XYZ file of C-alpha atoms in Angstrom:
778
model
C -93.814 -79.863 13.061
C -93.822 -81.676 9.574
C -93.117 -78.106 7.839
C -90.092 -77.349 10.235
C -88.577 -80.753 9.279
C -89.170 -80.776 5.186
C -87.779 -77.205 5.339
C -84.525 -77.022 3.877
C -83.933 -73.702 2.798
C -80.319 -72.444 2.871
C -78.927 -76.074 3.438
C -76.318 -76.821 1.203
C -76.836 -79.236 -1.757
C -75.864 -83.012 -1.071
C -74.994 -82.287 2.526
C -71.711 -80.740 3.404
C -70.905 -77.551 5.630
C -68.694 -75.428 3.349
C -68.127 -73.865 0.210
C -65.026 -74.001 -1.999
C -64.169 -72.703 -4.910
C -60.689 -72.113 -7.386
C -59.921 -68.834 -9.252
C -57.338 -68.328 -11.475
C -55.048 -65.494 -10.215
C -55.194 -63.817 -13.759
C -58.930 -63.381 -12.887
C -60.286 -59.697 -13.935
C -61.998 -57.643 -11.014
C -66.023 -58.326 -11.510
C -65.397 -62.054 -12.536
C -67.606 -64.885 -11.520
C -65.973 -67.054 -9.322
C -68.943 -69.738 -8.622
C -72.255 -70.721 -7.750
C -73.522 -71.211 -4.018
C -75.109 -74.384 -4.041
C -77.965 -73.489 -1.501
C -81.332 -74.701 -1.120
C -83.589 -71.728 -1.780
C -84.429 -68.692 -4.260
C -82.223 -66.087 -3.305
C -84.608 -63.811 -5.845
C -85.747 -59.778 -4.198
C -88.948 -60.125 -5.300
C -90.330 -63.538 -4.984
C -87.203 -65.517 -3.353
C -87.758 -67.202 -0.315
C -83.821 -66.870 1.248
C -81.587 -63.523 1.462
C -77.816 -64.430 0.876
C -75.251 -61.772 2.522
C -71.342 -62.028 3.535
C -70.601 -61.427 7.546
C -67.365 -59.709 6.448
C -67.937 -56.081 4.793
C -63.964 -55.751 3.376
C -64.563 -58.999 1.379
C -62.911 -59.410 -1.831
C -65.682 -60.804 -3.058
C -69.362 -60.039 -3.339
C -72.515 -62.146 -4.067
C -74.537 -60.897 -7.334
C -77.936 -59.048 -6.085
C -80.819 -61.283 -6.595
C -78.507 -64.875 -7.412
C -76.378 -67.191 -5.878
C -73.061 -66.451 -7.806
C -69.857 -65.313 -6.722
C -68.209 -62.149 -8.240
C -64.694 -60.702 -7.542
C -63.914 -57.521 -6.399
C -60.495 -57.093 -5.931
C -57.395 -58.258 -8.386
C -55.969 -61.698 -7.131
C -52.274 -62.791 -6.873
C -50.543 -65.913 -5.923
C -47.341 -64.319 -4.458
C -49.513 -62.100 -2.131
C -47.728 -58.983 -3.871
C -50.492 -57.740 -5.705
C -53.841 -59.285 -3.929
C -54.454 -62.241 -2.148
C -52.925 -65.112 -2.323
C -56.339 -66.925 -0.873
C -59.816 -66.295 0.550
C -62.028 -67.334 3.348
C -65.248 -65.365 3.916
C -68.547 -66.436 5.527
C -72.165 -66.303 3.677
C -75.161 -65.900 5.991
C -78.481 -67.077 4.760
C -81.749 -66.273 6.328
C -85.295 -67.903 5.283
C -87.714 -65.402 4.753
C -90.817 -65.364 6.343
C -89.560 -67.308 8.932
C -88.009 -66.478 12.791
C -85.821 -69.217 12.093
C -81.782 -68.439 13.140
C -79.838 -67.522 10.234
C -77.185 -69.988 9.171
C -73.354 -69.295 8.329
C -71.928 -70.826 5.701
C -67.903 -71.083 5.048
C -66.831 -70.114 1.846
C -63.182 -70.753 1.037
C -61.335 -69.546 -2.265
C -58.069 -71.502 -3.423
C -56.011 -68.946 -5.896
C -54.482 -71.341 -8.799
C -50.741 -69.871 -10.666
C -50.373 -69.108 -13.684
C -47.184 -67.527 -15.394
C -46.999 -63.794 -14.694
C -43.710 -63.180 -13.729
C -40.942 -63.447 -16.144
C -37.021 -64.473 -14.864
C -35.435 -61.541 -13.681
C -31.742 -61.259 -13.668
C -29.198 -60.496 -10.749
C -26.364 -58.369 -10.912
C -26.406 -57.743 -14.142
C -25.465 -56.770 -16.343
C -21.950 -59.134 -16.069
C -18.421 -58.004 -17.703
C -15.548 -60.243 -17.352
C -11.902 -59.461 -18.178
C -10.144 -62.473 -19.822
C -6.778 -63.424 -20.820
C -5.832 -64.590 -24.749
C -4.133 -67.406 -23.357
C -7.221 -68.523 -21.919
C -7.481 -72.078 -22.503
C -11.001 -73.199 -24.633
C -12.813 -75.329 -21.846
C -12.269 -72.995 -18.936
C -15.046 -71.410 -16.964
C -15.090 -68.246 -17.159
C -18.616 -67.121 -15.475
C -19.891 -68.941 -12.499
C -23.031 -67.486 -10.379
C -25.188 -66.404 -13.232
C -28.642 -66.136 -11.721
C -32.042 -65.136 -12.516
C -35.085 -65.618 -10.235
C -38.841 -66.204 -11.324
C -41.192 -64.833 -8.873
C -43.850 -67.335 -9.857
C -44.226 -70.449 -7.404
C -42.050 -73.410 -7.234
C -43.064 -75.700 -10.471
C -42.338 -75.138 -14.143
C -43.578 -71.537 -13.923
C -40.121 -70.551 -11.771
C -38.093 -73.102 -13.171
C -35.533 -71.050 -15.403
C -33.679 -72.335 -18.178
C -30.038 -70.142 -19.954
C -29.408 -69.621 -23.589
C -26.738 -67.900 -25.599
C -29.010 -65.997 -27.917
C -27.020 -66.012 -31.557
C -25.061 -63.112 -32.569
C -21.635 -62.080 -34.137
C -20.275 -64.017 -31.042
C -21.864 -66.322 -29.853
C -20.129 -68.655 -30.755
C -17.086 -67.978 -27.721
C -19.236 -68.523 -24.990
C -22.024 -71.188 -23.835
C -23.785 -72.573 -20.688
C -22.540 -75.770 -19.191
C -25.663 -76.616 -18.150
C -29.413 -74.961 -19.516
C -30.331 -74.954 -15.765
C -26.949 -73.807 -14.215
C -25.577 -70.535 -14.868
C -22.277 -71.599 -15.698
C -20.235 -69.847 -18.620
C -17.378 -71.646 -20.678
C -15.026 -70.785 -23.622
C -15.397 -72.306 -26.712
C -13.195 -70.887 -29.095
C -9.533 -69.296 -28.367
C -9.031 -65.210 -28.116
C -6.553 -62.960 -29.851
C -5.698 -60.197 -28.586
C -4.585 -58.750 -31.716
C -7.967 -59.809 -33.856
C -10.272 -58.282 -30.829
C -9.995 -56.885 -27.980
C -13.749 -57.543 -26.411
C -16.727 -58.687 -27.230
C -20.227 -58.682 -26.083
C -22.922 -61.028 -26.458
C -26.595 -61.896 -25.185
C -27.678 -64.296 -22.215
C -31.713 -65.231 -22.156
C -33.546 -66.264 -19.164
C -36.608 -68.418 -19.368
C -39.293 -70.411 -17.853
C -40.996 -73.432 -18.899
C -44.359 -72.043 -19.472
C -47.127 -72.074 -21.738
C -46.090 -69.599 -23.142
C -42.566 -69.226 -21.430
C -41.810 -65.988 -20.511
C -38.128 -64.723 -20.634
C -35.888 -61.785 -19.653
C -32.596 -61.133 -21.807
C -29.088 -59.328 -20.759
C -25.532 -58.605 -21.827
C -22.236 -60.491 -20.971
C -19.102 -58.273 -22.043
C -16.167 -60.020 -22.271
C -12.682 -57.653 -21.965
C -9.691 -59.070 -23.929
C -5.945 -58.617 -21.672
C -3.277 -59.173 -24.075
C -0.276 -61.537 -22.829
C 2.359 -62.474 -23.801
C 2.603 -65.080 -27.077
C 3.777 -62.831 -29.929
C 7.296 -62.782 -30.673
C 8.311 -59.404 -31.605
C 8.667 -58.321 -35.463
C 10.647 -56.225 -37.194
C 9.607 -53.543 -39.815
C 11.427 -54.788 -42.941
C 12.367 -58.542 -43.345
C 15.914 -57.567 -44.429
C 18.283 -54.129 -44.350
C 20.880 -52.678 -46.315
C 23.314 -50.082 -45.976
C 26.627 -48.961 -47.505
C 30.341 -48.692 -45.953
C 32.121 -45.923 -46.239
C 34.689 -45.305 -49.181
C 37.220 -44.521 -47.319
C 37.786 -46.796 -44.415
C 36.604 -44.510 -41.490
C 34.795 -45.533 -38.189
C 30.839 -44.110 -37.944
C 27.193 -44.820 -38.465
C 26.229 -46.377 -40.657
C 22.555 -45.714 -43.061
C 20.669 -48.298 -43.198
C 18.232 -48.431 -46.341
C 14.874 -48.093 -46.362
C 14.931 -46.502 -42.695
C 16.420 -47.057 -39.618
C 16.400 -50.948 -38.271
C 13.028 -51.210 -35.651
C 11.381 -53.848 -34.473
C 8.027 -54.041 -31.923
C 6.202 -56.598 -30.156
C 3.662 -57.999 -31.941
C 1.669 -58.216 -28.356
C -0.061 -54.779 -28.629
C -1.564 -54.924 -25.080
C 1.800 -55.182 -23.440
C 4.386 -53.949 -25.337
C 7.228 -54.514 -23.910
C 10.610 -53.270 -24.971
C 13.432 -54.327 -26.836
C 16.691 -54.877 -26.948
C 19.201 -55.214 -30.137
C 22.243 -57.582 -31.066
C 24.487 -58.503 -33.393
C 24.574 -62.466 -34.015
C 28.082 -63.371 -33.796
C 29.921 -63.917 -36.875
C 33.597 -63.539 -37.935
C 33.112 -59.820 -39.251
C 30.934 -58.263 -36.491
C 34.152 -57.672 -34.570
C 34.411 -54.257 -36.839
C 30.451 -53.412 -36.300
C 28.525 -52.653 -33.051
C 24.852 -51.762 -32.358
C 23.016 -49.602 -30.085
C 20.824 -51.666 -27.768
C 18.012 -49.554 -27.307
C 18.334 -47.374 -31.070
C 19.533 -50.387 -33.518
C 21.965 -48.301 -35.308
C 25.109 -49.971 -36.687
C 28.297 -48.073 -36.118
C 31.683 -49.245 -37.605
C 34.199 -49.456 -34.819
C 37.439 -49.364 -36.277
C 39.054 -48.380 -39.689
C 38.866 -51.129 -42.468
C 41.860 -51.121 -45.261
C 41.134 -51.296 -49.091
C 41.747 -55.262 -48.131
C 39.078 -55.994 -45.700
C 35.488 -56.479 -45.937
C 35.992 -56.134 -50.252
C 32.801 -58.286 -50.690
C 31.168 -56.081 -48.005
C 29.116 -58.044 -45.192
C 25.639 -59.278 -43.937
C 25.085 -58.863 -40.038
C 21.990 -60.839 -38.362
C 20.687 -58.465 -36.091
C 18.419 -60.105 -33.134
C 15.687 -57.912 -31.188
C 14.700 -59.585 -27.921
C 12.501 -58.901 -25.359
C 14.065 -57.195 -22.402
C 11.277 -59.289 -19.462
C 11.499 -62.152 -21.477
C 14.441 -63.578 -23.565
C 12.570 -66.583 -25.364
C 10.680 -63.613 -27.280
C 12.609 -62.581 -30.017
C 12.911 -61.919 -34.012
C 15.828 -61.659 -36.529
C 16.501 -59.551 -39.725
C 19.894 -59.012 -41.961
C 21.622 -56.329 -42.367
C 23.381 -56.243 -45.891
C 26.616 -54.278 -46.052
C 28.416 -53.279 -49.637
C 31.703 -50.889 -49.785
C 31.604 -48.367 -52.224
C 34.935 -48.357 -54.767
C 36.038 -51.997 -53.736
C 36.993 -54.496 -55.764
C 34.206 -57.397 -56.446
C 35.677 -60.821 -57.436
C 32.376 -62.130 -58.968
C 34.576 -65.630 -59.448
C 35.779 -66.340 -56.101
C 34.377 -69.224 -54.205
C 30.720 -69.387 -52.507
C 31.219 -69.771 -48.996
C 28.763 -69.227 -45.632
C 30.498 -67.033 -43.169
C 30.632 -69.875 -40.837
C 30.366 -73.407 -40.452
C 28.075 -74.115 -38.242
C 25.052 -72.558 -37.200
C 23.436 -73.535 -33.826
C 20.070 -71.942 -32.310
C 17.269 -72.438 -29.824
C 13.542 -72.473 -31.198
C 10.209 -72.690 -28.622
C 8.180 -75.294 -30.262
C 5.294 -72.691 -30.600
C 6.631 -70.778 -32.639
C 4.232 -69.916 -35.651
C 5.188 -70.943 -39.196
C 6.959 -68.519 -41.889
C 8.554 -66.723 -39.484
C 11.869 -65.895 -40.330
C 13.839 -67.898 -37.360
C 17.421 -67.568 -38.760
C 19.656 -66.217 -41.213
C 23.139 -67.501 -43.356
C 24.948 -65.231 -44.603
C 27.689 -65.825 -47.396
C 30.851 -63.734 -48.854
C 28.373 -62.824 -51.376
C 25.340 -60.863 -50.065
C 23.258 -59.182 -51.918
C 23.355 -62.293 -55.109
C 20.230 -63.881 -55.621
C 21.640 -67.868 -54.213
C 19.613 -70.883 -54.601
C 19.359 -72.294 -51.052
C 18.372 -76.163 -50.653
C 18.090 -78.508 -47.340
C 19.145 -82.238 -48.465
C 17.231 -83.930 -45.482
C 14.165 -84.831 -46.691
C 12.612 -85.251 -43.043
C 13.883 -81.612 -42.126
C 13.071 -80.256 -45.342
C 9.293 -80.505 -44.183
C 9.665 -78.130 -41.945
C 12.293 -75.343 -43.148
C 12.697 -73.637 -45.773
C 15.709 -71.295 -46.943
C 14.912 -67.628 -48.495
C 16.662 -66.319 -51.610
C 18.405 -64.149 -48.778
C 19.268 -67.223 -46.980
C 16.829 -66.622 -43.830
C 15.717 -70.030 -42.498
C 11.997 -69.685 -42.435
C 10.062 -72.396 -40.855
C 6.798 -74.186 -42.515
C 5.891 -76.855 -40.209
C 4.597 -76.784 -36.834
C 7.163 -77.823 -34.367
C 6.409 -80.283 -31.678
C 8.946 -80.864 -29.013
C 7.017 -84.246 -27.656
C 7.778 -85.792 -31.134
C 11.190 -84.431 -31.785
C 13.606 -82.600 -29.681
C 16.330 -81.190 -32.430
C 16.359 -80.702 -35.719
C 20.343 -81.141 -37.059
C 20.490 -80.647 -41.035
C 23.127 -79.620 -43.681
C 21.917 -76.488 -46.014
C 23.355 -76.600 -49.404
C 23.849 -73.042 -51.294
C 24.976 -72.467 -54.837
C 25.664 -69.462 -57.399
C 25.528 -71.585 -60.364
C 29.502 -71.696 -60.831
C 30.484 -72.813 -56.720
C 28.809 -73.922 -53.958
C 28.561 -73.934 -50.473
C 27.721 -75.897 -47.238
C 26.790 -75.192 -43.938
C 25.673 -77.499 -40.477
C 22.546 -76.236 -38.743
C 21.544 -77.295 -35.263
C 18.177 -76.052 -33.894
C 17.493 -77.416 -29.872
C 13.257 -77.118 -29.496
C 12.339 -75.721 -26.528
C 9.398 -77.024 -25.214
C 6.008 -75.216 -23.877
C 3.612 -76.165 -22.057
C 1.129 -76.161 -24.307
C -0.980 -79.831 -22.928
C -3.422 -79.503 -20.383
C -3.188 -82.824 -18.241
C -6.012 -85.926 -19.213
C -8.010 -88.155 -16.267
C -8.622 -91.417 -17.990
C -12.231 -91.266 -16.989
C -14.462 -88.105 -17.057
C -15.944 -89.421 -13.422
C -15.052 -91.420 -11.134
C -17.356 -93.067 -8.422
C -15.619 -95.432 -5.740
C -17.860 -97.443 -2.812
C -15.986 -98.263 0.158
C -17.921 -101.896 1.446
C -20.054 -102.160 4.593
C -17.390 -104.216 6.462
C -14.365 -101.358 5.624
C -16.400 -98.731 7.141
C -16.883 -100.328 10.547
C -13.432 -101.051 10.209
C -11.767 -98.214 9.464
C -10.536 -97.338 12.862
C -8.176 -100.263 12.914
C -6.781 -98.792 9.335
C -3.165 -98.818 9.366
C -1.809 -94.804 9.845
C -1.507 -94.059 6.156
C -5.401 -94.932 5.828
C -8.268 -97.087 3.710
C -7.308 -97.002 -0.067
C -10.423 -96.897 -1.506
C -9.731 -96.025 -5.474
C -7.247 -95.074 -7.691
C -7.745 -92.204 -10.146
C -5.314 -91.952 -13.071
C -4.382 -88.475 -15.522
C -1.392 -88.168 -17.657
C 0.154 -85.116 -19.243
C 1.449 -85.277 -23.215
C 4.292 -82.344 -22.305
C 7.223 -84.818 -22.624
C 8.763 -83.708 -18.882
C 6.174 -81.974 -17.070
C 5.355 -83.825 -14.198
C 1.312 -83.620 -13.056
C 0.645 -82.816 -9.199
C -2.806 -84.315 -7.903
C -4.632 -82.899 -5.319
C -8.601 -82.857 -3.710
C -10.560 -80.387 -3.408
C -14.615 -79.887 -1.677
C -16.617 -79.843 1.660
C -15.235 -83.275 3.245
C -11.569 -83.035 1.174
C -9.718 -83.354 4.636
C -11.317 -86.507 5.493
C -9.309 -87.742 2.126
C -5.910 -88.385 0.706
C -4.478 -88.749 -1.957
C -0.571 -89.590 -3.490
C 1.761 -88.994 -6.198
C -0.059 -92.011 -8.305
C -3.889 -90.789 -8.158
C -4.306 -93.310 -4.945
C -6.660 -92.211 -2.924
C -6.639 -93.086 0.532
C -9.452 -92.288 3.392
C -8.317 -90.759 6.873
C -10.424 -93.145 9.542
C -9.332 -90.832 12.896
C -12.185 -88.210 11.151
C -14.798 -89.710 10.177
C -16.706 -89.325 13.070
C -17.002 -85.939 11.494
C -18.979 -86.971 8.565
C -22.540 -87.186 8.670
C -23.429 -88.581 5.217
C -22.866 -91.630 3.275
C -22.157 -89.955 -0.643
C -19.173 -87.332 -0.318
C -18.653 -85.321 -3.330
C -14.711 -84.418 -3.934
C -12.772 -82.746 -7.094
C -9.795 -84.409 -8.456
C -7.106 -81.630 -9.764
C -4.259 -82.550 -11.830
C -1.692 -79.379 -11.796
C 1.557 -80.029 -14.593
C 4.997 -78.309 -13.937
C 4.854 -76.194 -16.846
C 5.446 -72.701 -17.038
C 2.709 -71.201 -16.986
C 0.676 -74.911 -15.321
C -1.907 -75.648 -16.494
C -4.817 -77.700 -14.928
C -7.640 -80.380 -15.584
C -10.504 -81.161 -12.939
C -12.819 -84.472 -13.028
C -15.433 -85.145 -9.848
C -15.131 -87.807 -7.824
C -18.145 -89.206 -6.138
C -17.317 -92.201 -2.708
C -20.243 -93.781 -1.676
C -19.974 -95.180 1.962
C -22.347 -98.034 3.414
C -21.690 -97.915 6.670
C -20.673 -94.865 7.636
C -24.281 -94.500 10.225
C -24.114 -97.532 11.942
C -19.824 -97.098 11.952
C -20.857 -93.653 14.145
C -23.369 -95.354 16.283
C -21.081 -98.048 16.918
C -18.372 -95.127 17.999
C -21.259 -92.930 20.277
C -21.584 -96.269 21.914
C -17.885 -97.062 22.603
C -18.327 -93.755 24.255
C -21.073 -94.236 26.798
C -19.468 -97.110 27.889
C -16.315 -95.442 28.529
C -18.448 -92.349 30.180
C -19.859 -94.838 32.444
C -17.161 -97.221 33.458
C -15.974 -93.592 34.466
C -18.922 -93.168 36.573
C -18.735 -96.417 38.335
C -15.087 -95.631 38.914
C -16.209 -92.511 40.670
C -18.812 -93.847 42.667
C -16.594 -96.997 43.982
C -13.986 -94.335 44.892
C -16.282 -92.137 46.941
C -17.054 -95.405 49.156
C -13.720 -96.192 49.476
C -13.462 -92.483 50.674
C -16.667 -92.699 52.892
C -15.419 -96.049 54.258
C -11.979 -94.863 55.329
C -13.812 -91.495 57.011
C -15.785 -93.749 58.974
C -13.029 -96.031 60.136
C -10.825 -93.567 61.367
C -13.591 -92.190 63.355
C -14.680 -95.225 65.367
C -11.080 -95.588 65.947
C -10.720 -92.165 67.250
C -13.881 -92.992 69.369
C -11.947 -96.225 70.320
C -9.045 -94.256 71.122
C -10.415 -91.386 73.429
C -13.597 -92.860 74.671
C -15.953 -90.610 76.131
C -17.050 -92.284 79.716
C -20.638 -91.560 80.314
C -22.290 -90.379 83.824
C -22.276 -93.319 86.563
C -25.320 -94.981 87.283
C -24.683 -94.804 91.236
C -22.500 -92.423 92.774
C -20.764 -93.244 95.732
C -17.780 -91.070 94.506
C -17.939 -87.220 95.465
C -15.151 -87.078 92.453
C -16.585 -86.303 89.106
C -16.092 -88.211 86.055
C -14.764 -85.132 84.672
C -12.092 -84.748 87.010
C -11.236 -88.371 86.595
C -10.904 -88.080 82.861
C -8.564 -84.746 83.700
C -6.349 -86.698 86.447
C -5.823 -90.003 84.214
C -1.977 -90.506 83.092
C 0.074 -92.762 81.801
C 2.713 -94.309 83.510
C 3.457 -97.987 82.065
C 6.353 -97.733 79.461
C 5.661 -100.802 77.855
C 1.461 -100.656 77.596
C 0.825 -103.099 80.536
C -0.780 -100.831 82.742
C -2.137 -97.387 83.795
C -2.386 -95.312 87.106
C -5.373 -93.379 86.753
C -5.780 -90.367 89.742
C -9.075 -88.995 90.727
C -10.204 -87.548 93.828
C -8.856 -88.734 96.850
C -7.983 -92.310 95.007
C -4.156 -92.644 94.812
C -3.742 -94.674 92.120
C -5.704 -97.772 90.349
C -3.884 -100.230 88.341
C -5.499 -101.835 85.409
C -4.613 -105.442 84.578
C -4.936 -107.058 80.912
C -5.601 -110.366 79.947
C -3.981 -110.433 76.836
C -4.930 -106.795 75.780
C -8.078 -107.590 76.217
C -10.555 -105.935 79.169
C -13.646 -108.681 79.837
C -17.041 -107.300 81.258
C -18.368 -110.522 82.677
C -21.707 -110.144 82.160
C -21.253 -109.981 78.566
C -23.161 -106.271 77.936
C -20.120 -105.276 76.132
C -19.434 -106.580 72.273
C -17.746 -104.918 69.415
C -17.786 -105.997 65.874
C -14.457 -104.867 64.335
C -15.279 -102.108 61.864
C -14.375 -103.344 58.129
C -15.501 -106.973 58.569
C -17.127 -108.064 55.779
C -17.672 -105.053 53.676
C -16.063 -105.908 50.382
C -18.871 -108.544 50.513
C -21.345 -106.150 50.241
C -22.997 -104.010 48.121
C -21.915 -99.917 48.417
C -25.308 -98.974 49.770
C -25.447 -102.333 51.917
C -22.036 -101.214 53.030
C -22.957 -97.595 54.117
C -26.534 -98.626 56.177
C -24.750 -101.307 58.132
C -21.866 -99.044 58.734
C -23.970 -96.004 60.078
C -26.196 -99.140 61.948
C -22.942 -100.006 64.111
C -21.457 -97.228 64.694
C -24.606 -95.912 66.484
C -24.781 -99.638 68.157
C -21.238 -99.072 69.412
C -22.047 -95.727 71.053
C -24.942 -96.917 73.330
C -22.542 -99.433 74.098
C -19.290 -97.407 74.900
C -21.965 -94.915 76.922
C -22.925 -97.808 79.298
C -19.599 -99.284 79.744
C -18.549 -95.943 80.884
C -21.262 -95.588 82.864
C -19.862 -99.208 84.651
C -16.527 -98.258 84.833
C -17.141 -94.645 86.650
C -19.737 -96.593 88.782
C -16.572 -98.787 89.937
C -14.126 -96.386 90.035
C -15.952 -94.554 92.186
C -16.647 -96.814 94.354
C -13.135 -97.862 94.750
C -11.784 -94.074 95.061
C -14.398 -93.886 97.790
C -13.267 -97.234 99.474
C -10.125 -95.485 99.340
C -8.703 -99.172 98.383
C -5.874 -100.341 95.969
C -5.448 -104.249 95.347
C -1.974 -106.036 94.510
C -2.674 -108.630 91.955
C -1.943 -110.891 94.099
C -4.441 -110.757 96.126
C -7.193 -111.281 93.310
C -6.733 -114.141 91.165
C -10.168 -115.094 89.739
C -12.832 -112.609 90.331
C -14.618 -109.865 92.986
C -16.630 -112.493 94.424
C -13.501 -114.110 95.989
C -11.585 -111.183 97.017
C -14.667 -108.467 97.943
C -14.062 -109.213 101.891
C -10.313 -109.083 101.430
C -10.838 -105.636 99.731
C -12.503 -103.988 102.406
C -9.681 -104.237 105.021
C -6.516 -103.457 103.386
C -6.055 -100.051 104.918
C -5.750 -96.503 103.974
C -2.833 -96.022 105.097
C -1.418 -98.829 102.102
C -3.367 -97.288 99.883
C -1.471 -93.949 100.476
C 1.651 -96.455 100.902
C 1.203 -97.815 97.499
C -0.125 -94.434 95.589
C 3.296 -92.932 96.376
C 5.082 -96.044 94.762
C 2.948 -96.284 92.084
C 3.116 -92.450 90.588
C 5.202 -91.379 88.178
C 7.937 -88.565 88.531
C 5.562 -85.740 87.552
C 9.069 -84.321 84.997
C 9.050 -87.415 83.007
C 8.557 -86.390 79.134
C 7.077 -90.077 78.425
C 4.639 -88.771 81.423
C 3.533 -85.753 79.957
C 3.296 -87.247 76.236
C 1.164 -90.013 77.151
C -2.095 -90.783 75.466
C -4.548 -93.387 76.303
C -6.083 -95.813 74.133
C -8.733 -98.020 74.196
C -9.210 -100.483 71.307
C -12.763 -102.314 70.368
C -11.660 -105.378 68.379
C -14.047 -108.586 67.249
C -17.883 -108.907 68.880
C -16.536 -111.707 71.500
C -17.264 -109.023 74.079
C -13.683 -108.029 74.808
C -11.936 -104.373 74.670
C -8.474 -105.079 73.559
C -5.558 -102.544 73.632
C -6.549 -100.569 76.789
C -3.880 -98.886 78.586
C -1.243 -96.535 77.420
C 2.124 -96.232 75.554
C 4.079 -94.521 77.373
C 5.171 -95.053 80.758
C 7.644 -96.853 82.823
C 5.819 -99.209 85.610
C 5.393 -103.004 85.459
C 3.510 -103.347 87.898
C -0.305 -104.557 87.270
C -3.031 -105.100 89.473
C -6.521 -106.480 89.159
C -9.417 -104.762 90.879
C -13.026 -106.885 90.880
C -16.365 -105.517 91.196
C -19.704 -108.216 91.718
C -22.365 -105.455 91.918
C -24.884 -106.477 89.622
C -23.059 -109.426 88.605
C -20.677 -108.016 86.876
C -17.139 -108.077 85.966
C -14.538 -106.341 85.206
C -10.987 -107.014 85.159
C -8.143 -103.749 84.773
């Protein structure tokens, strides 16, 4: 016994019933995972225990003669290439002993390593952008790379642009988000496409990464004016002055659209002047033709034409050039006074016209001469300059927001005479400013008290805050709007006030709402800017719960009203049935059958003969007629055996269930009383019918005890005579439609309204019976 107690072989060191190990997923096959802490020596020759695995295909093995566990398969935390965890059972057997073997569970948990690189989804990426795309615009959203490692730093992906020739054009908005924005403006005339490299990298040590490419294709936009191939042209007028096409030098007039991707068609025209009446230009080819013959005194000094090339699809895009015309054989007076062909020049020019463009030509009467031009105005001389041929050149960018019109004078001289011309340049606005918000992020908080009271706010809603936006363009107007998942709960007006719609608050199931406020200007093309807006509602949960409570209260109230209506209908039905039974009572079988006429025959032959409801005639078997007398509309049972309570008395003071139970109990009690009373009446009527006796009203004054003897002395002949006198004519329509009615009233033992409504007789008889001490008045 002592040896058995001291034998600790196959037990775990330090106690316990299972072993656990950690193994990195990058361990190679055959690597030792750990050593079992089992008491005993597993040596093959001299050991005292044997260690084996229960599972035959286990991913582990026990090194022979040791307690070490070796890996037999490749591990993978993601469970793709190998097991992500291992659970086996080690069997320990004591040598030289008959003791049963021990089973020791062994659990191996696999530790993740950074063995997977991020993989791009749906790459490579290709974008098409217009050259007028504004820097800061989000050009790609949803670029994404996934890492197969377990959640953590090994699977957290960061995005970056690799250095390169065009890497300065784009950047990621956030390293952890695959949203690309444009950094620099594009120009189709400089480059039509470019490619950058993108990298997705995890946060392992060392990190793993994968690269892809983004190709951007640039499309041309109408942002360039047309351009003539030559800055100026010249031509000779015919010496004989005959009409015809002029030959221009150094080449035919031609202009092209600088937007190569669009290459808009152009149309040529001659700017109006005093000499244009002689010439015409072909709108498509640009060929100039002399229209009318000219004499020797016409155009002796030649002429200067200003030719304009305008885009057909956009009249605001145009170019100007000059054509200097000289006349052969004509007389040229060099000492004539210098003069401009017109005193005033007017032109409209866009504010985005590039510096260096020739915007206006100022022809004079001395074409081809090198004249000197100047602008006396010091302000306008900073914006414009005049070339040697009289062309006005832009030297400083224009700004419609600062100056919408330029009025100045140009002075020309040939060192002998001077000439001046007034020039008016009207600047046309271009949408070159984006809307701007005052803040980069707006946060509004709705207090708990206002949230709970939001359902009682006026129709325009609860104002929660204001956003402010402005546009640098002079005439642009801003339109504000909201976007987001819950944007339908809010409204924004023209001045930036944000209102909440309280009637839709029950649709909200969160206390913080994220919106995007967008400001769009009215320029052409329109530009817009957005800013995030966060709205925190402190009491939205309570508001919704209170609304739920109010709905529950309304539902309970509706159920209560429905129950009351049902109870009222039940009471009406019970009352109607009771009234019906009282109107047509069923007579029970007589206890003492002295009459040979059955109760069925008695009920069949009942007839109503009294027109005013004071009496009734009953015909049954050999009984001619029976007059029933009512005392104040009541039929009284002398012994008080019949009592009736009016249905409905006290109903209003009882509960619904108590009323129903009491009504049913009273109905059963009345039924029993009616049967007893009907049996008694049938007995009396049967005896009276058997005796063939009728009683006059003056013969019976008090009760049947005092007149019983007299009743028996009435002859049969009198009964027959009275029957004939009391019976109504059989052809009377009133008698045909008569209905007998018996109504029970209060519980004083009386029976009221027993009689008929239809009838003509006002006579009444009274009959009493002393049998069983019961007195009934008819």
